[in-house]
Coordinates of C-alpha atoms in Angstrom, one line a residue:
M7 CA 97.2 69.2 82.2
E8 CA 100.3 71.0 80.8
E9 CA 100.3 73.5 83.7
S10 CA 99.9 70.7 86.2
R11 CA 103.0 68.9 84.8
E12 CA 105.0 72.1 84.9
T13 CA 104.1 72.8 88.5
E14 CA 105.1 69.3 89.4
N15 CA 108.4 69.9 87.7
I16 CA 109.0 73.0 89.8
L17 CA 108.1 71.2 93.0
S18 CA 110.6 68.5 92.0
M19 CA 113.3 71.1 91.5
I20 CA 112.6 72.4 95.0
K21 CA 112.8 68.8 96.4
D22 CA 116.0 68.0 94.6
Y23 CA 117.7 71.1 95.9
S24 CA 116.4 71.4 99.5
G25 CA 115.0 67.9 100.2
L26 CA 111.7 69.5 101.1
V27 CA 108.6 67.3 100.6
P28 CA 105.7 69.6 101.2
N29 CA 102.5 68.3 102.8
E30 CA 99.2 69.1 101.0
A31 CA 98.6 72.4 102.7
H32 CA 102.2 73.6 102.0
K33 CA 101.9 72.3 98.4
I34 CA 98.9 74.5 97.9
F35 CA 100.8 77.5 99.3
L36 CA 103.7 76.8 97.0
E37 CA 101.4 76.5 94.0
N38 CA 99.9 79.9 94.8
C39 CA 103.4 81.4 95.2
I40 CA 104.4 80.0 91.8
R41 CA 101.2 81.3 90.1
K42 CA 101.6 84.8 91.6
R43 CA 105.3 85.1 90.7
R44 CA 104.5 83.9 87.1
E45 CA 101.8 86.5 86.8
E46 CA 104.1 89.2 88.0
L47 CA 106.6 88.2 85.3
V48 CA 103.9 87.6 82.7
L49 CA 105.3 84.2 81.9
S50 CA 103.7 80.9 81.1
E51 CA 104.5 78.0 83.4
K52 CA 106.8 76.5 80.8
K53 CA 108.7 79.8 80.4
Y54 CA 108.9 80.3 84.1
T55 CA 110.3 76.8 84.6
E56 CA 113.0 77.5 82.0
L57 CA 113.8 80.8 83.8
L58 CA 114.3 78.9 87.1
K59 CA 116.7 76.6 85.5
K60 CA 119.0 79.3 84.2
D61 CA 118.5 82.2 86.6
E62 CA 120.1 81.5 90.0
N63 CA 118.6 84.6 91.7
E64 CA 115.1 83.7 90.5
F65 CA 115.5 80.1 91.8
S66 CA 116.8 81.5 95.1
L67 CA 113.7 83.6 95.4
L68 CA 111.6 80.5 94.9
I69 CA 113.5 78.6 97.6
D70 CA 112.9 81.5 100.0
N71 CA 109.2 81.2 99.3
A72 CA 109.4 77.4 99.9
A73 CA 111.0 77.7 103.3
I74 CA 108.7 77.3 106.3
N75 CA 109.2 80.4 108.4
E76 CA 106.8 79.8 111.3
T77 CA 108.8 80.8 114.4
Y78 CA 108.5 83.0 117.5
F79 CA 110.5 83.8 120.6
F80 CA 111.0 80.9 123.1
R81 CA 109.1 78.4 120.9
E82 CA 108.8 74.9 122.6
E83 CA 109.0 76.3 126.1
I84 CA 109.6 72.9 127.7
Q85 CA 112.9 72.6 125.8
F86 CA 114.0 76.0 127.1
D87 CA 113.1 74.7 130.6
F88 CA 115.6 71.9 130.1
L89 CA 118.3 74.3 128.8
C90 CA 117.7 76.6 131.7
D91 CA 117.5 74.1 134.6
L92 CA 119.7 71.2 133.5
F93 CA 122.2 72.6 131.0
F94 CA 123.0 76.3 131.3
K95 CA 123.1 76.1 135.2
T96 CA 125.7 73.3 135.4
P97 CA 128.8 74.2 137.4
E98 CA 131.1 74.1 134.3
D99 CA 132.3 77.4 133.1
K100 CA 133.4 76.5 129.6
K101 CA 132.0 78.5 126.7
L102 CA 129.2 76.5 125.0
R103 CA 129.0 76.1 121.3
I104 CA 125.4 76.0 120.0
W105 CA 124.0 75.8 116.5
S106 CA 120.5 76.8 115.6
A107 CA 120.0 75.1 112.2
A108 CA 117.0 76.2 110.1
C109 CA 116.7 79.3 112.3
S110 CA 114.4 81.2 109.9
T111 CA 114.2 84.9 110.9
G112 CA 116.3 84.4 114.1
Q113 CA 113.9 84.2 117.0
E114 CA 115.2 80.8 118.1
P115 CA 118.9 81.7 118.4
L116 CA 118.1 85.0 120.0
S117 CA 116.0 83.2 122.5
V118 CA 118.9 80.8 123.3
M119 CA 121.2 83.8 123.7
A120 CA 118.8 85.6 126.0
L121 CA 118.4 82.5 128.2
A122 CA 122.1 81.7 128.3
L123 CA 122.9 85.3 129.4
S124 CA 120.2 85.2 132.1
C125 CA 121.8 82.0 133.4
G126 CA 125.3 83.5 133.4
R127 CA 126.6 81.2 130.7
E128 CA 128.7 82.4 127.8
C129 CA 128.0 80.8 124.5
E130 CA 129.4 80.8 120.9
L131 CA 126.2 80.8 118.8
Y132 CA 125.8 79.8 115.2
A133 CA 122.6 80.3 113.2
S134 CA 121.8 79.2 109.7
D135 CA 118.9 78.8 107.2
I136 CA 118.3 78.1 103.5
D137 CA 116.2 81.3 103.2
R138 CA 118.4 84.3 102.3
T139 CA 115.5 86.8 102.8
A140 CA 114.8 85.4 106.3
L141 CA 118.5 85.7 107.2
D142 CA 118.6 89.3 105.9
F143 CA 115.7 90.1 108.2
F144 CA 117.5 88.5 111.1
R145 CA 120.7 90.5 110.5
K146 CA 118.8 93.8 110.7
G147 CA 117.9 92.8 114.3
V148 CA 114.5 94.6 114.4
F149 CA 111.5 92.6 115.6
P150 CA 107.9 93.7 116.2
D151 CA 106.7 93.6 119.8
T152 CA 103.8 91.2 119.2
A153 CA 102.0 89.8 122.2
P154 CA 103.8 86.7 123.5
R155 CA 102.1 83.3 122.9
N156 CA 101.2 81.1 125.8
D157 CA 104.0 78.8 124.6
G158 CA 107.2 80.6 125.7
K159 CA 105.4 83.4 127.6
K160 CA 107.2 82.7 130.9
Y161 CA 110.6 83.6 129.3
Y162 CA 109.4 86.5 127.1
G163 CA 110.7 89.1 129.7
L164 CA 114.3 87.9 129.0
L165 CA 114.3 89.7 125.7
K166 CA 115.4 92.8 127.7
E167 CA 118.8 91.0 128.2
I168 CA 119.5 91.3 124.5
A169 CA 117.3 94.1 123.1
D170 CA 115.9 97.5 123.7
L171 CA 112.1 98.1 123.3
N172 CA 111.6 101.2 121.2
G173 CA 107.9 101.9 120.8
V174 CA 106.5 98.8 119.1
E175 CA 109.8 97.2 118.2
W176 CA 112.6 95.2 119.8
N177 CA 116.0 96.4 118.6
I178 CA 118.6 93.7 119.2
K179 CA 121.7 95.1 120.7
E180 CA 124.6 95.4 118.3
D181 CA 127.0 93.5 120.5
V182 CA 124.6 90.6 120.8
L183 CA 124.2 90.3 117.0
K184 CA 127.9 90.3 116.6
K185 CA 128.2 87.3 118.9
I186 CA 126.0 85.2 116.5
T187 CA 127.6 83.8 113.4
I188 CA 124.8 83.9 110.8
F189 CA 125.3 82.0 107.6
E190 CA 123.3 80.4 104.7
N191 CA 123.1 76.6 104.8
N192 CA 121.2 73.9 102.9
L193 CA 120.7 71.0 105.3
S194 CA 120.3 68.6 102.4
G195 CA 123.5 69.7 100.8
T196 CA 127.1 68.6 101.3
D197 CA 128.8 71.9 102.1
S198 CA 132.1 71.5 104.0
M199 CA 131.5 72.2 107.7
E200 CA 134.7 70.8 109.2
F201 CA 134.8 73.6 111.7
F202 CA 131.9 71.9 113.5
E203 CA 133.4 68.4 113.8
E204 CA 132.8 67.2 117.4
T205 CA 132.7 70.8 118.8
L206 CA 129.0 71.5 119.3
D207 CA 127.3 71.1 122.7
V208 CA 123.8 71.7 121.4
I209 CA 122.1 71.6 118.0
L210 CA 118.5 72.8 117.5
I211 CA 116.9 71.6 114.3
R212 CA 113.3 71.9 115.2
N213 CA 110.1 71.5 113.1
V214 CA 112.1 70.7 110.0
F215 CA 112.4 66.9 109.8
I216 CA 108.7 66.5 109.2
Y217 CA 109.2 67.9 105.7
F218 CA 112.1 65.5 104.8
P219 CA 111.9 61.9 103.4
S220 CA 113.3 59.3 105.7
E221 CA 116.5 58.6 103.6
L222 CA 117.5 62.3 103.7
R223 CA 116.5 62.6 107.4
N224 CA 118.8 59.7 108.2
R225 CA 121.7 61.3 106.3
I226 CA 121.2 64.6 108.1
L227 CA 121.1 62.9 111.5
E228 CA 124.4 61.1 110.8
R229 CA 126.0 64.4 109.9
L230 CA 124.6 66.3 112.9
A231 CA 125.9 63.5 115.2
S232 CA 129.4 64.1 113.8
F233 CA 129.2 67.7 114.9
L234 CA 128.3 67.0 118.5
V235 CA 130.8 66.4 121.3
P236 CA 130.2 63.2 123.3
G237 CA 127.2 63.9 125.6
G238 CA 126.1 66.8 123.3
I239 CA 122.3 67.3 122.8
L240 CA 120.2 67.4 119.7
F241 CA 116.7 68.9 119.9
V242 CA 114.0 68.4 117.3
G243 CA 110.5 69.8 117.5
V244 CA 108.3 68.5 120.2
N245 CA 105.8 67.2 117.6
E246 CA 108.6 65.5 115.7
V247 CA 110.1 63.3 118.5
P248 CA 107.8 60.3 117.9
S249 CA 108.6 60.1 114.2
V250 CA 112.4 60.5 114.3
E251 CA 114.0 57.1 114.3
V252 CA 117.8 57.1 114.6
P253 CA 119.7 54.8 112.2
E254 CA 121.6 52.0 113.9
K255 CA 125.0 53.4 112.8
V256 CA 124.4 56.9 114.2
P257 CA 125.7 57.4 117.8
L258 CA 122.6 59.2 119.1
V259 CA 120.2 57.8 121.7
K260 CA 116.7 59.2 122.5
E261 CA 116.5 60.2 126.2
H262 CA 114.1 62.2 128.3
T263 CA 114.0 64.2 131.5
G264 CA 110.4 64.1 132.6
N265 CA 108.4 64.9 129.5
I266 CA 111.3 66.7 127.7
Y267 CA 112.7 64.5 125.0
Y268 CA 116.0 64.9 123.2
F269 CA 118.8 63.0 121.4
K270 CA 122.2 62.6 123.1
K271 CA 125.5 61.8 121.5
T272 CA 127.1 58.7 122.8
E273 CA 130.4 56.9 122.0
K274 CA 129.0 53.6 123.0
K275 CA 128.2 51.1 120.2
R276 CA 124.5 50.9 119.5
F277 CA 123.2 47.4 119.9
S278 CA 121.8 45.8 116.7
L279 CA 118.2 44.6 116.7
K280 CA 119.3 41.8 114.5
K281 CA 120.5 38.7 116.3
T282 CA 124.2 38.0 115.6
G283 CA 124.5 35.0 117.9
G284 CA 122.8 33.1 120.7
E285 CA 119.5 33.0 118.7
N286 CA 116.6 31.4 120.5
H287 CA 115.7 27.8 119.8
K288 CA 113.1 28.8 117.2
T289 CA 115.7 30.4 114.8
Q290 CA 119.0 28.8 115.6
N291 CA 118.4 25.9 113.1
L292 CA 117.4 28.1 110.2
T293 CA 119.7 28.4 107.2
A294 CA 121.2 31.8 106.2
E295 CA 118.7 32.1 103.4
E296 CA 115.8 31.5 105.8
K297 CA 117.1 34.1 108.3
S298 CA 117.2 36.8 105.5
E299 CA 114.7 39.6 106.0
N300 CA 113.4 39.0 102.5
S301 CA 113.0 35.2 102.8
P302 CA 109.5 33.6 102.7
V303 CA 110.1 32.5 106.3
Q304 CA 110.4 36.1 107.5
K305 CA 107.8 37.5 105.1
N306 CA 105.2 35.1 106.3
K307 CA 106.3 35.2 110.0
V308 CA 103.5 34.9 112.5
F309 CA 104.2 37.4 115.3
E310 CA 103.6 36.0 118.7
T311 CA 103.2 39.3 120.7
P312 CA 101.7 42.7 120.0
E313 CA 105.1 44.3 120.9
E314 CA 106.9 42.3 118.2
F315 CA 104.2 43.1 115.6
A316 CA 104.2 46.8 116.5
K317 CA 108.0 47.0 116.3
K318 CA 108.1 45.6 112.8
F319 CA 105.2 47.8 111.7
Y320 CA 106.9 51.0 112.9
A321 CA 110.2 49.9 111.3
L322 CA 108.5 49.6 107.9
A323 CA 106.5 52.8 108.3
A324 CA 109.7 54.7 109.1
E325 CA 111.1 53.6 105.7
K326 CA 107.8 54.4 104.0
A327 CA 107.5 50.7 103.1
Y328 CA 103.7 51.0 103.3
K329 CA 102.9 48.0 101.0
E330 CA 105.0 45.7 103.2
A331 CA 103.4 47.3 106.4
E332 CA 100.0 46.5 105.0
E333 CA 101.0 42.9 104.3
L334 CA 101.9 42.5 108.0
F335 CA 98.2 42.5 108.9
T336 CA 97.9 39.1 107.1
S337 CA 99.9 37.7 110.1
T338 CA 98.3 39.6 112.9
P339 CA 98.9 37.7 116.2
A340 CA 95.9 36.4 118.0
S341 CA 96.7 38.7 121.0
I342 CA 96.1 41.8 118.8
K343 CA 93.5 40.5 116.3
G344 CA 90.3 42.5 116.6
S345 CA 91.6 44.6 119.4
E346 CA 92.0 48.4 119.8
Y347 CA 95.7 47.9 118.9
E348 CA 95.0 46.4 115.5
Y349 CA 92.6 49.2 114.6
Y350 CA 95.0 51.8 115.9
L351 CA 97.9 50.5 113.8
K352 CA 95.7 50.2 110.7
G353 CA 94.6 53.7 111.4
L354 CA 98.3 54.9 111.4
L355 CA 98.9 53.2 108.1
F356 CA 96.0 55.1 106.5
Y357 CA 97.1 58.3 108.2
Y358 CA 100.7 57.9 106.9
T359 CA 99.4 57.4 103.4
E360 CA 97.1 60.5 103.7
H361 CA 93.8 58.5 103.6
W362 CA 92.3 60.7 106.4
E363 CA 88.7 59.4 106.3
E364 CA 89.8 55.8 106.5
A365 CA 92.3 56.6 109.3
K366 CA 89.6 58.3 111.3
K367 CA 87.3 55.3 111.0
Q368 CA 90.0 52.9 112.3
F369 CA 90.9 55.2 115.2
Y370 CA 87.2 55.6 116.0
C371 CA 86.8 51.8 116.2
A372 CA 89.8 51.6 118.6
V373 CA 88.2 54.2 120.9
I374 CA 84.8 52.3 120.8
L375 CA 86.6 49.2 121.9
N376 CA 88.5 51.0 124.7
S377 CA 87.3 54.5 125.6
E378 CA 90.4 55.0 127.8
F379 CA 92.8 54.2 124.9
W380 CA 94.2 57.7 124.6
P381 CA 96.8 57.1 121.8
A382 CA 93.8 56.4 119.5
L383 CA 91.9 59.5 120.8
Y384 CA 95.0 61.6 120.1
E385 CA 95.3 60.3 116.5
L386 CA 91.5 60.5 116.0
A387 CA 91.7 64.2 116.8
L388 CA 94.5 64.7 114.2
A389 CA 92.7 62.7 111.6
S390 CA 89.4 64.6 112.2
S391 CA 91.3 67.9 111.8
R392 CA 92.7 66.7 108.5
C393 CA 89.1 66.0 107.4
G394 CA 88.1 69.6 108.2
E395 CA 86.1 68.6 111.3
T396 CA 87.5 71.2 113.6
E397 CA 85.0 71.0 116.4
E398 CA 85.1 67.2 116.5
A399 CA 88.9 67.3 116.5
R400 CA 88.9 69.7 119.5
Q401 CA 86.4 67.5 121.4
Y402 CA 88.6 64.4 120.9
M403 CA 91.7 66.3 121.9
E404 CA 90.0 67.5 125.1
K405 CA 89.0 63.9 126.0
C406 CA 92.5 62.8 125.4
A407 CA 93.9 65.5 127.6
L408 CA 91.4 64.6 130.4
I409 CA 92.5 61.0 130.4
L410 CA 96.2 61.9 130.3
E411 CA 95.7 64.3 133.3
K412 CA 94.2 61.4 135.3
K413 CA 97.0 59.1 134.4
A414 CA 99.6 61.7 135.3
K415 CA 98.0 62.1 138.8
N416 CA 97.9 58.3 139.3
Q417 CA 101.4 57.8 137.8
N418 CA 100.0 55.2 135.4
S419 CA 102.3 53.8 132.8
C420 CA 101.9 54.6 129.1
Y421 CA 101.4 52.2 126.2
N422 CA 105.1 51.7 125.7
F423 CA 105.1 49.7 122.5
I424 CA 102.5 51.9 121.0
T425 CA 104.0 55.3 121.9
D426 CA 107.7 54.5 121.5
S427 CA 108.0 54.8 125.3
L428 CA 107.1 58.5 125.2
N429 CA 105.4 59.1 128.6
P430 CA 101.8 60.4 129.0
D431 CA 103.1 63.9 130.2
Y432 CA 104.7 64.3 126.8
F433 CA 101.4 63.7 124.9
L434 CA 99.5 65.8 127.5
E435 CA 101.8 68.7 126.5
L436 CA 101.0 68.1 122.8
C437 CA 97.3 68.1 123.6
R438 CA 97.6 71.4 125.3
K439 CA 99.5 72.9 122.5
H440 CA 96.9 71.8 120.0
L441 CA 94.0 73.1 122.2
E442 CA 95.8 76.5 122.6
G443 CA 96.4 76.8 118.9

């Protein structure tokens, strides 16, 4: 029990410093790293915890181990398609300012540089990460010539724009490395970065938000928005797009070009979802107390449409207010009661709270009610994977992909209020990525 408490203390130290909230798989990885390092130093967990508190270098080594360094050249190929066709090839000739935040060992900013050069665009490139070891690897500029993945394969040949292939290694050209400003940065920190204020055209912060709690995520989004020029673009990971909700005060709007989603800086005032005037006849006679979000009237509100119900559910889930989200189902509208939508949303609640088996049962019920309901098939595949049912997960993902391919051919609309208006092509791309992996 003592060891368990000490490990939790160390994980809390990591969270307090970096904002990182590891999922179960990453938590196990970190626990193993802690155990191995402790054995190397021949220290008890208590003594190791004390060392971390007083030795900055040892704590930095721990943070390096905590960082997620999964990266490769031209990762998220469809986002590079956007940069290539709709951004770098614009008639403007100004030098672009681009920041690759959480760049790990550098494959992302190097990919951006290679693409920009191939399009004839000059760019001022910044790259940062919390992991000092990863940044040291990046600065050396030597990368193994591993076989390209299917994702990003079409651009892999562009590496010759920035590197020389010597035997089994890519050696990044010295003049290219000099064009990239590489620096250490803790995204959850408050380091002064005034030199970025409203100067950046593109920020890439991909496959990071999934590890941050919503409050920290919102704070980072607000800060990133302040760095972008009006019309500037923010990319998050393809898998992260559905889960990133932009706070009302942050001047970013979610847009898409085909199945490529991104966030765009806007100077226009975002419209509030709360009514400030002209309420409909059902609310205009309520007192201020009754209109409050926490009033009994609102808590016991009977939602009239599935869309209204889903919107409230997602808003609560985004804030991790899972108890309140669960209470919503006591006022499920008749139009959703007993339908695939109710089972689907209940499944999401179980999934968000890491009750994988229960989530799988709910998604399965939704699919039984409607075999063409691909959002539930997609989530059923993910939940099955979480339960260790690899083959079943693959079968569900294949079925989802087949349905989405048919919808793409027929130009059918997606389930807007269920999928946050993300189109079927987007989810088809996700299905393919899972099946390839």
